[in-house]
């Protein structure tokens, strides 16, 4: 029985042979596809390892592209993470804002809001955001992130103003109430992620309900 001819690939290497396509024969993906692959790859890496432990090579490997492709499209890990966080913010807040403003009453919108900012799915968002911020707090705020947070704050203010105008709430200063609410959300989210002391999702929601009850003159929920 004769073996494979010299230089022929051994059995089981077909997959490797297919991957080793000559550069001039490779199918080049559109720029936006490659950028999206890179941005999608960085999120689970940061959540698992932390932003400070993720490098360009890690991102390239996870995205299935070369290091050169990553550096061609982005100036470094910080730029990739900043853009990925902007996308995450939009995906997190935009649907929630639409749901709460579509509720028949502003009071129902508040319930949707409270349940939306703390749920089984939101820890991922908070971990990504805080890790991005903590990785280099000296950086100037990203304009895209800043704009998206302003839009979110506007949606919360719109909900509160709607309830006030319809007589559901009493609120002397919608802007101030909105600022305090968002600050409380951020603080509770950080405490939940740190776990010192532990804070459950329902406990975080209860803090928000108590705040809004007092701030908006609502009837306390039955114990």
Tab-separated table of C-alpha atoms in Angstrom:
chain	number	residue	atom	x	y	z
A	1	UNK	CA	0.000	0.000	0.000
A	2	UNK	CA	1.418	3.312	-0.964
A	3	UNK	CA	1.108	6.487	1.099
A	4	UNK	CA	0.313	9.919	-0.165
A	5	UNK	CA	2.682	11.394	-2.652
A	6	UNK	CA	5.346	13.695	-1.308
A	7	UNK	CA	3.902	17.155	-0.722
A	8	UNK	CA	0.267	15.941	-0.872
A	9	UNK	CA	-1.930	16.884	2.095
A	10	UNK	CA	-2.534	14.167	4.667
A	11	UNK	CA	-6.030	12.933	5.462
A	12	UNK	CA	-8.049	15.229	7.677
A	13	UNK	CA	-6.351	18.402	6.473
A	14	UNK	CA	-8.947	19.398	3.909
A	15	UNK	CA	-10.369	22.047	6.215
A	16	UNK	CA	-6.922	23.539	6.770
A	17	UNK	CA	-6.234	23.486	3.039
A	18	UNK	CA	-9.493	25.363	2.367
A	19	UNK	CA	-8.633	28.013	4.923
A	20	UNK	CA	-5.178	28.599	3.480
A	21	UNK	CA	-6.465	30.406	0.411
A	22	UNK	CA	-3.965	32.534	-1.459
A	23	UNK	CA	-4.421	36.254	-0.654
A	24	UNK	CA	-5.334	37.121	-4.242
A	25	UNK	CA	-8.075	34.461	-4.248
A	26	UNK	CA	-9.782	35.421	-0.982
A	27	UNK	CA	-13.305	36.839	-0.990
A	28	UNK	CA	-13.106	40.333	0.403
A	29	UNK	CA	-15.973	41.249	2.687
A	30	UNK	CA	-17.485	44.731	2.484
A	31	UNK	CA	-15.992	47.298	4.853
A	32	UNK	CA	-19.119	47.575	7.002
A	33	UNK	CA	-19.281	43.798	7.394
A	34	UNK	CA	-15.699	43.650	8.611
A	35	UNK	CA	-16.229	46.552	10.990
A	36	UNK	CA	-19.354	44.915	12.376
A	37	UNK	CA	-17.530	41.603	12.920
A	38	UNK	CA	-14.855	43.401	14.902
A	39	UNK	CA	-17.333	45.416	16.977
A	40	UNK	CA	-19.437	42.349	17.754
A	41	UNK	CA	-16.345	40.362	18.747
A	42	UNK	CA	-15.108	42.856	21.326
A	43	UNK	CA	-18.237	42.852	23.527
A	44	UNK	CA	-18.078	39.253	24.861
A	45	UNK	CA	-14.300	39.563	25.255
A	46	UNK	CA	-14.616	42.636	27.457
A	47	UNK	CA	-17.447	41.122	29.478
A	48	UNK	CA	-15.422	37.964	30.122
A	49	UNK	CA	-11.932	39.399	30.605
A	50	UNK	CA	-12.277	43.146	31.166
A	51	UNK	CA	-11.243	45.932	28.809
A	52	UNK	CA	-7.718	46.175	30.204
A	53	UNK	CA	-7.018	42.538	29.312
A	54	UNK	CA	-8.240	42.600	25.720
A	55	UNK	CA	-5.769	43.268	22.929
A	56	UNK	CA	-5.950	43.708	19.184
A	57	UNK	CA	-4.846	40.107	18.591
A	58	UNK	CA	-7.627	38.822	20.848
A	59	UNK	CA	-10.201	40.832	18.926
A	60	UNK	CA	-8.861	39.744	15.542
A	61	UNK	CA	-8.963	36.089	16.582
A	62	UNK	CA	-12.526	36.353	17.901
A	63	UNK	CA	-13.707	38.213	14.795
A	64	UNK	CA	-12.010	35.796	12.405
A	65	UNK	CA	-10.002	38.517	10.694
A	66	UNK	CA	-6.338	39.456	10.544
A	67	UNK	CA	-4.659	41.871	12.939
A	68	UNK	CA	-4.019	44.079	9.928
A	69	UNK	CA	-7.747	44.240	9.202
A	70	UNK	CA	-8.422	45.401	12.752
A	71	UNK	CA	-5.748	48.086	12.681
A	72	UNK	CA	-6.857	49.215	9.228
A	73	UNK	CA	-10.372	49.986	10.428
A	74	UNK	CA	-9.648	51.160	13.985
A	75	UNK	CA	-6.918	53.060	15.773
A	76	UNK	CA	-6.797	50.613	18.659
A	77	UNK	CA	-8.768	48.780	21.313
A	78	UNK	CA	-10.050	51.989	22.899
A	79	UNK	CA	-11.623	53.147	19.639
A	80	UNK	CA	-13.194	49.732	19.047
A	81	UNK	CA	-14.606	49.588	22.547
A	82	UNK	CA	-15.915	53.145	22.403
A	83	UNK	CA	-17.823	52.460	19.194
A	84	UNK	CA	-19.088	49.103	20.476
A	85	UNK	CA	-20.404	50.781	23.627
A	86	UNK	CA	-22.205	53.386	21.511
A	87	UNK	CA	-23.952	50.606	19.594
A	88	UNK	CA	-24.783	48.807	22.844
A	89	UNK	CA	-26.270	51.954	24.372
A	90	UNK	CA	-28.509	52.438	21.357
A	91	UNK	CA	-29.634	48.802	21.362
A	92	UNK	CA	-30.360	48.976	25.089
A	93	UNK	CA	-32.157	52.303	25.437
A	94	UNK	CA	-33.977	52.864	22.168
A	95	UNK	CA	-36.363	49.848	22.375
A	96	UNK	CA	-36.975	50.495	26.080
A	97	UNK	CA	-37.856	54.123	25.384
A	98	UNK	CA	-40.282	53.091	22.661
A	99	UNK	CA	-41.976	50.525	24.921
A	100	UNK	CA	-42.446	52.820	27.895
A	101	UNK	CA	-43.778	55.710	25.805
A	102	UNK	CA	-46.208	53.382	24.026
A	103	UNK	CA	-47.911	52.421	27.309
A	104	UNK	CA	-51.531	53.631	27.699
A	105	UNK	CA	-50.715	55.571	30.884
A	106	UNK	CA	-47.581	57.234	32.194
A	107	UNK	CA	-47.830	55.131	35.374
A	108	UNK	CA	-47.643	51.961	33.277
A	109	UNK	CA	-44.727	53.532	31.438
A	110	UNK	CA	-42.904	53.952	34.751
A	111	UNK	CA	-43.360	50.258	35.487
A	112	UNK	CA	-41.925	49.389	32.076
A	113	UNK	CA	-39.040	51.783	32.698
A	114	UNK	CA	-38.166	50.344	36.115
A	115	UNK	CA	-38.365	46.760	34.927
A	116	UNK	CA	-36.383	47.617	31.797
A	117	UNK	CA	-33.344	49.192	33.446
A	118	UNK	CA	-32.919	46.216	35.780
A	119	UNK	CA	-33.609	42.780	34.347
A	120	UNK	CA	-31.831	39.469	33.825
A	121	UNK	CA	-30.481	40.803	30.519
A	122	UNK	CA	-29.205	44.207	31.623
A	123	UNK	CA	-26.143	43.186	33.669
A	124	UNK	CA	-24.304	42.674	30.387
A	125	UNK	CA	-24.979	46.254	29.370
A	126	UNK	CA	-23.910	47.695	32.698
A	127	UNK	CA	-20.740	45.608	32.839
A	128	UNK	CA	-19.682	46.741	29.381
A	129	UNK	CA	-20.430	50.399	30.108
A	130	UNK	CA	-18.680	50.574	33.481
A	131	UNK	CA	-15.664	48.632	32.276
A	132	UNK	CA	-15.312	50.995	29.335
A	133	UNK	CA	-15.497	53.991	31.644
A	134	UNK	CA	-13.126	52.547	34.246
A	135	UNK	CA	-10.549	51.509	31.652
A	136	UNK	CA	-9.607	55.146	31.116
A	137	UNK	CA	-11.695	57.656	33.034
A	138	UNK	CA	-9.441	60.466	31.790
A	139	UNK	CA	-10.789	60.179	28.250
A	140	UNK	CA	-13.146	62.837	26.953
A	141	UNK	CA	-16.717	61.488	26.692
A	142	UNK	CA	-17.422	59.971	23.301
A	143	UNK	CA	-19.769	62.310	21.422
A	144	UNK	CA	-21.886	59.414	20.130
A	145	UNK	CA	-22.354	58.003	23.615
A	146	UNK	CA	-23.082	61.455	25.009
A	147	UNK	CA	-25.731	62.065	22.362
A	148	UNK	CA	-27.404	58.708	22.994
A	149	UNK	CA	-27.555	59.290	26.747
A	150	UNK	CA	-29.050	62.723	26.159
A	151	UNK	CA	-31.698	61.159	23.926
A	152	UNK	CA	-32.456	58.601	26.633
A	153	UNK	CA	-32.724	61.294	29.288
A	154	UNK	CA	-35.134	63.164	27.018
A	155	UNK	CA	-37.351	60.070	26.770
A	156	UNK	CA	-37.489	59.693	30.565
A	157	UNK	CA	-38.322	63.391	30.921
A	158	UNK	CA	-41.022	63.046	28.254
A	159	UNK	CA	-42.644	60.206	30.206
A	160	UNK	CA	-42.599	62.151	33.479
A	161	UNK	CA	-43.921	65.316	31.821
A	162	UNK	CA	-46.718	63.329	30.190
A	163	UNK	CA	-47.805	61.942	33.548
A	164	UNK	CA	-47.678	65.385	35.133
A	165	UNK	CA	-49.694	67.000	32.325
A	166	UNK	CA	-52.345	64.278	32.550
A	167	UNK	CA	-52.620	64.642	36.308
A	168	UNK	CA	-51.086	61.238	37.069
A	169	UNK	CA	-47.968	62.724	38.750
A	170	UNK	CA	-46.997	65.789	40.706
A	171	UNK	CA	-43.584	67.052	39.673
A	172	UNK	CA	-42.192	70.545	40.269
A	173	UNK	CA	-39.107	70.119	38.075
A	174	UNK	CA	-39.109	67.396	35.414
A	175	UNK	CA	-35.460	67.967	34.466
A	176	UNK	CA	-34.234	67.669	38.072
A	177	UNK	CA	-36.300	64.557	38.736
A	178	UNK	CA	-34.966	62.986	35.550
A	179	UNK	CA	-31.370	63.756	36.531
A	180	UNK	CA	-31.792	62.271	39.996
A	181	UNK	CA	-33.529	59.194	38.611
A	182	UNK	CA	-30.773	58.483	36.101
A	183	UNK	CA	-28.091	59.042	38.728
A	184	UNK	CA	-29.823	56.580	41.042
A	185	UNK	CA	-30.032	53.999	38.251
A	186	UNK	CA	-26.302	54.347	37.559
A	187	UNK	CA	-25.408	54.066	41.238
A	188	UNK	CA	-27.568	51.000	41.794
A	189	UNK	CA	-26.153	49.359	38.672
A	190	UNK	CA	-22.589	49.874	39.893
A	191	UNK	CA	-23.414	48.476	43.313
A	192	UNK	CA	-25.097	45.455	41.728
A	193	UNK	CA	-22.042	44.712	39.592
A	194	UNK	CA	-19.638	45.135	42.507
A	195	UNK	CA	-21.781	42.892	44.679
A	196	UNK	CA	-20.630	44.647	47.841
A	197	UNK	CA	-23.088	44.354	49.439
A	198	UNK	CA	-25.193	42.198	47.118
A	199	UNK	CA	-28.131	43.844	45.378
A	200	UNK	CA	-30.763	41.768	43.631
A	201	UNK	CA	-32.708	42.908	40.589
A	202	UNK	CA	-35.896	43.196	42.637
A	203	UNK	CA	-34.125	45.204	45.346
A	204	UNK	CA	-32.819	47.627	42.715
A	205	UNK	CA	-36.317	47.987	41.274
A	206	UNK	CA	-37.740	48.578	44.754
A	207	UNK	CA	-35.297	51.464	45.325
A	208	UNK	CA	-36.437	53.063	42.064
A	209	UNK	CA	-40.120	52.619	42.942
A	210	UNK	CA	-39.625	54.257	46.336
A	211	UNK	CA	-37.768	57.164	44.761
A	212	UNK	CA	-40.441	57.796	42.121
A	213	UNK	CA	-43.258	57.353	44.633
A	214	UNK	CA	-41.884	60.183	46.733
A	215	UNK	CA	-40.709	62.321	43.829
A	216	UNK	CA	-43.945	62.131	41.838
A	217	UNK	CA	-46.492	62.029	44.662
A	218	UNK	CA	-47.640	58.497	43.851
A	219	UNK	CA	-49.523	56.164	46.139
A	220	UNK	CA	-47.131	53.686	47.770
A	221	UNK	CA	-47.412	50.157	46.445
A	222	UNK	CA	-49.014	47.670	48.851
A	223	UNK	CA	-46.403	45.781	50.902
